[in-house]
Coordinates of C-alpha atoms in Angstrom, one line a residue:
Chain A
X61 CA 6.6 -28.3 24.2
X62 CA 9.3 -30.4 25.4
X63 CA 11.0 -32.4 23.0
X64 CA 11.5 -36.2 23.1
X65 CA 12.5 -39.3 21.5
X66 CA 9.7 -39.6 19.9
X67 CA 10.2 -35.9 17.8
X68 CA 11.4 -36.0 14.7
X69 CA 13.5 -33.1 13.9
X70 CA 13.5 -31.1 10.7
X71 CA 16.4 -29.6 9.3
X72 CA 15.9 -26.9 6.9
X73 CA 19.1 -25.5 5.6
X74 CA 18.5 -21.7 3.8
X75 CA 20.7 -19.7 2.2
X76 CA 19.3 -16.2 0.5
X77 CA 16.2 -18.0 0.5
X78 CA 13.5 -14.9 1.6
X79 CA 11.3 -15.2 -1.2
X80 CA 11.0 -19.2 -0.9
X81 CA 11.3 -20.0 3.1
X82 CA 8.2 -18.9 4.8
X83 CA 6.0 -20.7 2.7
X84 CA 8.5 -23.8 3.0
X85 CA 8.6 -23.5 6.7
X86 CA 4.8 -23.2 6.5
X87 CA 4.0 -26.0 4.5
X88 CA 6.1 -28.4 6.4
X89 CA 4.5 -27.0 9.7
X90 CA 0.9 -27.9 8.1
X91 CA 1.9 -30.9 6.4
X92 CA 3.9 -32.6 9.3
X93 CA 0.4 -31.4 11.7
X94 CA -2.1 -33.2 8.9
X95 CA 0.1 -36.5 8.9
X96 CA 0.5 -36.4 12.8
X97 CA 4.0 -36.0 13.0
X98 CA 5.2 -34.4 16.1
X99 CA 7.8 -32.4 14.7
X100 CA 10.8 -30.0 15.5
X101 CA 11.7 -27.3 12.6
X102 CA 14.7 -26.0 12.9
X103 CA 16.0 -23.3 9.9
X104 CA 19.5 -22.9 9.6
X105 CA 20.5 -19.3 8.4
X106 CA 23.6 -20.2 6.3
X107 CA 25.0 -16.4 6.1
X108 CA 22.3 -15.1 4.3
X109 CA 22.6 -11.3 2.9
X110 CA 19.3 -10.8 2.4
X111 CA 16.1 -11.0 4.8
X112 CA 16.0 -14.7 5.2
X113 CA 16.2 -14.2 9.2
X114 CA 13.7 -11.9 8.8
X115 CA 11.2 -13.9 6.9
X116 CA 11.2 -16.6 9.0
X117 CA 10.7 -14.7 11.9
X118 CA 7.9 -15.1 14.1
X119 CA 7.3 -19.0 12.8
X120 CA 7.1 -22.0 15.4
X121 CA 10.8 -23.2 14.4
X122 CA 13.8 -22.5 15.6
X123 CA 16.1 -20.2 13.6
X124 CA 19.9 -20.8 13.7
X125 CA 22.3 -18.1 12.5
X126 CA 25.3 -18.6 11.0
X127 CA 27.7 -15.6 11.3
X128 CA 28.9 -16.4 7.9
X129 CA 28.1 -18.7 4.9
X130 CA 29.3 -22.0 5.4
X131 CA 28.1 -23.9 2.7
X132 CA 24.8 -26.4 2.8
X133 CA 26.5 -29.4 4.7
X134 CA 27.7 -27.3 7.4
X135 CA 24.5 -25.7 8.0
X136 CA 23.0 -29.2 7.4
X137 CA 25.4 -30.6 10.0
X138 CA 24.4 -27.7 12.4
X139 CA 20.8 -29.0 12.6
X140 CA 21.9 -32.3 12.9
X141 CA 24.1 -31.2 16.1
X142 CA 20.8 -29.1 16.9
X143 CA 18.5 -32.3 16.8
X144 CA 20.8 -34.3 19.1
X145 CA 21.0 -31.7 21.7
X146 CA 17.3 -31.0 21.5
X147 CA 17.0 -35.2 22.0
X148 CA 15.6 -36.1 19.0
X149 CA 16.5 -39.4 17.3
X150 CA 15.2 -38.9 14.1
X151 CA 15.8 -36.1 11.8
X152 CA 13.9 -35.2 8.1
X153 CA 16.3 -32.8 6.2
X154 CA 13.9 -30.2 3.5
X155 CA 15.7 -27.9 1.6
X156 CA 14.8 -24.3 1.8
X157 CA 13.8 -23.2 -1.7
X158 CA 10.5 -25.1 -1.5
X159 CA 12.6 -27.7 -4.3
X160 CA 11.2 -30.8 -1.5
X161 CA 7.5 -31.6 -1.1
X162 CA 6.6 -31.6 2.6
X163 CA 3.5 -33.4 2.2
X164 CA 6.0 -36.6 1.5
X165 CA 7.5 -36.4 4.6
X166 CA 5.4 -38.8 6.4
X167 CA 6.5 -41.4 3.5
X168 CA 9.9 -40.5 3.8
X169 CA 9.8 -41.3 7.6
X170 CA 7.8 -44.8 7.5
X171 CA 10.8 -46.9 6.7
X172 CA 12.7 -45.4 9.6
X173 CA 10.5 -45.2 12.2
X174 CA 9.0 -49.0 11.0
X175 CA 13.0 -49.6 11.4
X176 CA 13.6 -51.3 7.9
X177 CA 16.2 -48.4 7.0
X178 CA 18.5 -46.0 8.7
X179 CA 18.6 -43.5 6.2
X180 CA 16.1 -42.7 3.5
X181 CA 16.3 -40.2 0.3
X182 CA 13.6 -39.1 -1.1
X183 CA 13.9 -39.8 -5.4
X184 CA 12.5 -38.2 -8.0
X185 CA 14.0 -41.1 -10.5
X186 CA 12.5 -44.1 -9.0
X187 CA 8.9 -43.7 -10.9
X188 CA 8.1 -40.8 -13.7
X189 CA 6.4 -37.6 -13.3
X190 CA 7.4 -34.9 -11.2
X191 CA 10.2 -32.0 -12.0
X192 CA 12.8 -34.1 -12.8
X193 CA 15.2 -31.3 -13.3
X194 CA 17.7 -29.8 -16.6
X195 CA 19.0 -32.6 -19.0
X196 CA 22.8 -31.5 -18.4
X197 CA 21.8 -32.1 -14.6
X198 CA 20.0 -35.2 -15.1
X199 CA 23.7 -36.5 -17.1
X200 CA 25.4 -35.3 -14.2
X201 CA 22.9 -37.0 -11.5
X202 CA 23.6 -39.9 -13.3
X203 CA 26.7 -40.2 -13.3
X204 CA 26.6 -39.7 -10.1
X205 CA 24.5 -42.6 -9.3
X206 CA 26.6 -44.7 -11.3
X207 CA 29.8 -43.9 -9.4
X208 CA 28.1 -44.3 -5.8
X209 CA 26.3 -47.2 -6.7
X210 CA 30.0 -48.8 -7.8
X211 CA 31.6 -47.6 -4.5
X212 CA 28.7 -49.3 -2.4
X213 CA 27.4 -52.2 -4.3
X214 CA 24.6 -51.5 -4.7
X215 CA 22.0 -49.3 -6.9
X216 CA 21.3 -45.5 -6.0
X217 CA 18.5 -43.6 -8.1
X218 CA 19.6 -39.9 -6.8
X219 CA 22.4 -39.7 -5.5
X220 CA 22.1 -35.9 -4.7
X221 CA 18.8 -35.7 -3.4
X222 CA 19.0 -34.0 0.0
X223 CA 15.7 -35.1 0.6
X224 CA 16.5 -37.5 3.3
X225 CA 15.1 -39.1 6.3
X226 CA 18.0 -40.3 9.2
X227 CA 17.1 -42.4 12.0
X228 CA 19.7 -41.9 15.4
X229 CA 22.6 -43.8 14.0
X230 CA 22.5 -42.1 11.1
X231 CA 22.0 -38.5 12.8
X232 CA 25.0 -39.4 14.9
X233 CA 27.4 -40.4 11.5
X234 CA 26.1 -36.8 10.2
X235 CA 26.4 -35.1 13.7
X236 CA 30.0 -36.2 13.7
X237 CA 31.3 -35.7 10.3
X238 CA 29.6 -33.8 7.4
X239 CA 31.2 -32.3 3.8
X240 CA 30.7 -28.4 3.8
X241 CA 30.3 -28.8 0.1
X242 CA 27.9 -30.7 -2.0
X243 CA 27.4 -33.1 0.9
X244 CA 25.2 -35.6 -0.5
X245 CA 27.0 -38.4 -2.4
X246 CA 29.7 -38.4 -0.3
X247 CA 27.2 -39.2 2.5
X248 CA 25.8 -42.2 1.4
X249 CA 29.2 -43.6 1.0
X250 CA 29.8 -42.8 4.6
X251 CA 27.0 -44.2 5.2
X252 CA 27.2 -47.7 3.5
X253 CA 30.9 -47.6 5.0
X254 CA 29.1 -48.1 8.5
X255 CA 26.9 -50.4 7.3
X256 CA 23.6 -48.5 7.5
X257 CA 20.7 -49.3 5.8
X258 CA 19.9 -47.1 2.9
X259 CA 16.2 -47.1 1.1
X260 CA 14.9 -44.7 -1.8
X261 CA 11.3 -44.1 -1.7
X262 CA 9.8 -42.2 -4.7
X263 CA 8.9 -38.5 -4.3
X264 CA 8.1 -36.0 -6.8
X265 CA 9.6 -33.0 -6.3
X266 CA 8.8 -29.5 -7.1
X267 CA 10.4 -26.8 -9.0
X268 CA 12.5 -24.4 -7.3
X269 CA 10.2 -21.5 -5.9
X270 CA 13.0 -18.3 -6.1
X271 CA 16.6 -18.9 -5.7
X272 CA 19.6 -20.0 -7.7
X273 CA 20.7 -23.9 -7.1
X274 CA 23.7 -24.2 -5.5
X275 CA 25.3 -25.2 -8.2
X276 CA 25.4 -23.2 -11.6
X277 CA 26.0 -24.7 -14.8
X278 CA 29.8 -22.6 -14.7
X279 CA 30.4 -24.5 -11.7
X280 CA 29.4 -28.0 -12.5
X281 CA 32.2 -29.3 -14.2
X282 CA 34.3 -28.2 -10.7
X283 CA 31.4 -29.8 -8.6
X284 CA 32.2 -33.2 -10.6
X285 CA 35.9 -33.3 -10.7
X286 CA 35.7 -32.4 -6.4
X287 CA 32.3 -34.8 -5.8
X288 CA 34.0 -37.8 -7.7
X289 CA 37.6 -36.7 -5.6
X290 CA 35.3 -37.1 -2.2
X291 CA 33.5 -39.7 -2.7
X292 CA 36.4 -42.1 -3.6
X293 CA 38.4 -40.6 -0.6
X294 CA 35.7 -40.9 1.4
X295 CA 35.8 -44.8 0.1
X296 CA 39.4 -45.0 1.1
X297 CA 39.8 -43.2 4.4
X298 CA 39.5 -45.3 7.4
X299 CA 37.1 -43.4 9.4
X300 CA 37.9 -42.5 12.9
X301 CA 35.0 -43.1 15.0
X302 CA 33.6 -40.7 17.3
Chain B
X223 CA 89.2 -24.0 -7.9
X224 CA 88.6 -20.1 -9.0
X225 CA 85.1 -19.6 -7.6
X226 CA 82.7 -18.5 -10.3
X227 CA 80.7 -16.2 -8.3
X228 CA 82.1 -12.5 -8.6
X229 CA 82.6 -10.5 -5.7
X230 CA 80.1 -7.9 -6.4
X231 CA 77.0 -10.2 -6.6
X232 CA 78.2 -12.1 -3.5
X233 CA 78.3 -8.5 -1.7
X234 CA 74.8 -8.3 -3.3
X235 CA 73.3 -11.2 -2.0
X236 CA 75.1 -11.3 1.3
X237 CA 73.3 -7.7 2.0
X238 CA 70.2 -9.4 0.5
X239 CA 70.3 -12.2 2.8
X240 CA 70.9 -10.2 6.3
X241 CA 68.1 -7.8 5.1
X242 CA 65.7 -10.5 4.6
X243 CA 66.5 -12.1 8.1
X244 CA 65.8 -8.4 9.4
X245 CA 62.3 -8.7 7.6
X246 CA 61.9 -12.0 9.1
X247 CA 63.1 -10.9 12.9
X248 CA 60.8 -7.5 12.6
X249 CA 57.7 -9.4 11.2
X250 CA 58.4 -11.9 14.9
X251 CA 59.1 -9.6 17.7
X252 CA 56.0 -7.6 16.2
X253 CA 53.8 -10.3 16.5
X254 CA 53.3 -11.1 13.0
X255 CA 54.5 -13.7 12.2
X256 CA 54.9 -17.2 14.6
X257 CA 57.9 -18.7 15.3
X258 CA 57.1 -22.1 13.8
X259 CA 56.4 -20.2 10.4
X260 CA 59.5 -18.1 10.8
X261 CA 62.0 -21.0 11.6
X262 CA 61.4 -22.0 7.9
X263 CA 62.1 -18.6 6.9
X264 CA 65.2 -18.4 9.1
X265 CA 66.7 -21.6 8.0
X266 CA 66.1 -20.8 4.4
X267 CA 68.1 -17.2 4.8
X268 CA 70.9 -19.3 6.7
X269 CA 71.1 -21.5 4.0
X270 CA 71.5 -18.5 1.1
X271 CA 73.9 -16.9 3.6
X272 CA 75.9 -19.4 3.6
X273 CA 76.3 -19.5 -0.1
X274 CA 76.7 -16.3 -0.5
X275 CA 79.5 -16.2 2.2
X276 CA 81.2 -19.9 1.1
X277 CA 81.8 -18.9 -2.3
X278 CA 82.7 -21.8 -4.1
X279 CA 79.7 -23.7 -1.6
X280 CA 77.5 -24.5 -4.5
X281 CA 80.0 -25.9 -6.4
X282 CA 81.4 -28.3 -4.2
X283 CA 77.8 -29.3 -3.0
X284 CA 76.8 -29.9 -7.2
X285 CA 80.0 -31.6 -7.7
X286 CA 79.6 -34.1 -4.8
X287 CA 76.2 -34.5 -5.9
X288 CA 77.0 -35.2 -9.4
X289 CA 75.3 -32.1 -10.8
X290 CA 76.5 -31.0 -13.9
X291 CA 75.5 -27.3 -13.2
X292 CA 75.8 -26.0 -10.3
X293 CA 73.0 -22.9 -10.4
X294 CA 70.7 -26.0 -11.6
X295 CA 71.1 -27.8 -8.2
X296 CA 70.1 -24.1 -6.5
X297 CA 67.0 -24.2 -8.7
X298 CA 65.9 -27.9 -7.6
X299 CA 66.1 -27.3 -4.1
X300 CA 64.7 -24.1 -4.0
X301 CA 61.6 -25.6 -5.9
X302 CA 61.6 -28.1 -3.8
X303 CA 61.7 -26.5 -0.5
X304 CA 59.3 -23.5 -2.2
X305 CA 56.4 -26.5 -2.6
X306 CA 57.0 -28.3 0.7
X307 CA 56.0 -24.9 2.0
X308 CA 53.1 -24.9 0.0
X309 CA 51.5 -27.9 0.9
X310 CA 52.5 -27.0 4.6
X311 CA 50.3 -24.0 4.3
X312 CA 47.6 -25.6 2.4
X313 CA 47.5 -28.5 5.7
X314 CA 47.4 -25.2 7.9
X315 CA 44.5 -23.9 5.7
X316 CA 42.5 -26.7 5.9
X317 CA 42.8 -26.7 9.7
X318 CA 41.6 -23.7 10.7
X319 CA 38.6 -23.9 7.8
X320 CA 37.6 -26.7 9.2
X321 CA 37.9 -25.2 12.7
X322 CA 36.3 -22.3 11.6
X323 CA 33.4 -24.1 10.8
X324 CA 33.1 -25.8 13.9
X325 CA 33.5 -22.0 15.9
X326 CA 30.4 -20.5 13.3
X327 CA 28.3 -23.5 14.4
X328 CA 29.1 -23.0 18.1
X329 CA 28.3 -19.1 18.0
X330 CA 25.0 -20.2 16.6
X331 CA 24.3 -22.2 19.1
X332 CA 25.3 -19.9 21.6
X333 CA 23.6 -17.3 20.0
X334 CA 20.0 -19.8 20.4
X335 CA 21.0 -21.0 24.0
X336 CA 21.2 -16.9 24.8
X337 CA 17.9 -15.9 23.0
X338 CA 16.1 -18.6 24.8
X339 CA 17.6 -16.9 28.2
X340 CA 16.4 -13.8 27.4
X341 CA 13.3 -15.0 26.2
X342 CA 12.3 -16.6 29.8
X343 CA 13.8 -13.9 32.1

């Protein structure tokens, strides 16, 4: 089983996610098999205290440990790092508490292996139907949106999906420099910066199967003031290339 | 010019001002502390024992300055140099988190590369 170009990675970060991860890992594992993706999973263990390692355990993937929590785009970034080593120049990234529907994976690959984007996120906004998440949330995606899509010139449904599909440029950008925090906005500015292609395609996504989001209603006000911080200095920062 | 600073407080912060440099020296040749953080530190004491030694040294600075009062011009630069430090420390903070994060990702790597090793032995 000796990766190549051809294998698309998949990044699944997890943090406290025991309850949710198997079955995530599963479904992707069926779901990339039934749409004849040759696929790579590797989970990334972001400090968990609870049995996370554990559940994933004896799974075809590969299991990363953090020593300590890092924060999602670290442990994001860590499978990125993973998938170039391992060869790969694509890369899907599913979030571990079964939020992202694996059977849309093959859609949210088509425009990057067909070459008509470099990245691709996966939004519940672009059609209706599907959990479409907590009004205060949606207001805050929105806004979101908005401000991206001002930075970048363009339009930009959801903003913080990390439902994403990277082709190798892309994987290198994220490879190379990736927020520990609330990664998401910030990247797509990175990316338009570098002048990489970025496509929505419409996914509906689930709700969350155990877990606590990342980001509590307490903490949301913070996660605005910092996000909107990043993503204009991430506008204004000439990026050294690597 | 009668210096406005009384003997006894001068005595005071004199004593103060060596103590704290003995902190400062200790906290080095233990280990504690490194140099380029306790230069800062040093400098700082030699600048308060010099006041305290030049009596009428605060004066003479506020009045060249143009400071009305003196103990005012203490405050300023004390604030001053207090939140240079700061953000100093916050820079150094920042480094090593984000160095830190680059060691936790190695040691997981590592950590795969050796599982795999032991895995085909």
């Amino acid at each position: 089983m000796e990766p190549h170009k051809r294998t698309v990675a998949v990044v699944i970060p997890a943090f406290n996610e025991e309850k949710a991860i198997r079955s995530v890992v599963e479904d992707v594992i069926s779901s990339v098999h039934a749409q004849g993706v040759d696929a790579h999973i590797i989970v990334i263990n972001d400090g968990s205290s609870d049995n996370t390692a554990m559940a994933v355990g004896s799974l075809p993937c590969t299991l990363l440990n953090l020593p300590f929590n890092l924060g999602i785009g670290a442990a994001v970034q860590l499978g990125f790092r993973y998938a170039q080593k391992l060869g790969c120049n694509t890369a899907v990234q599913v979030d571990g508490d079964g939020q992202h529907p694996a059977r849309e994976i093959g859609r949210l690959l088509e425009p990057v292996l067909n070459d008509s984007a470099d990245v691709v996120i996966g939004s519940r906004f672009l059609v209706k139907g599907g959990s479409r998440s907590t009004l205060v949330r949606r207001v805050g995606i929105r806004y979101f949106n908005a401000l991206v899509g001002l930075l970048i010139g363009r339009r930009v449904t959801d903003s913080t999906s990390g439902f994403r599909a990277l082709n190798r440029r892309a994987l290198e950008v994220c490879a190379w420099e990736y927020p520990d925090q609330y990664p998401e906005p910030e990247a797509i500015i990175s990316f338009a910066k570098r002048k990489l292609r970025v496509a929505e395609v419409s996914v509906r996504m689930n709700d969350r199967q155990s877990g606590r989001s990342s980001i509590n209603t307490f903490a949301g006000f913070v996660y605005m003031i910092k996000v909107s911080l990043a993503v204009c200095i991430a506008v204004l920062r000439t990026h050294q290339e690597g | 010019m009668d210096s406005i600073v009384p003997l006894r407080i001068q005595i005071v912060s004199i004593f103060g001002s060596v103590l704290f440099l003995a902190v400062i020296g200790r906290l080095i040749l233990k280990g504690k502390l490194r140099e380029e953080y306790a230069i800062v530190w040093i400098f700082a004491t030699a600048v308060l024992l010099l006041l305290s030694i030049w009596r009428n040294g605060l004066e003479v600075l506020a009045a060249v300055l143009g400071v009305y009062y003196a103990p005012s011009l203490l405050f300023l630069v004390a604030l001053f140099a207090v939140t240079a430090f700061l953000v100093h420390l916050s820079v150094v903070a920042s480094t090593l988190q984000r160095q830190n994060k680059i060691l936790a990702q190695e040691l997981a790597l590592l950590r795969d590369e050796m599982q795999k090793m032991n895995n085909t032995r």
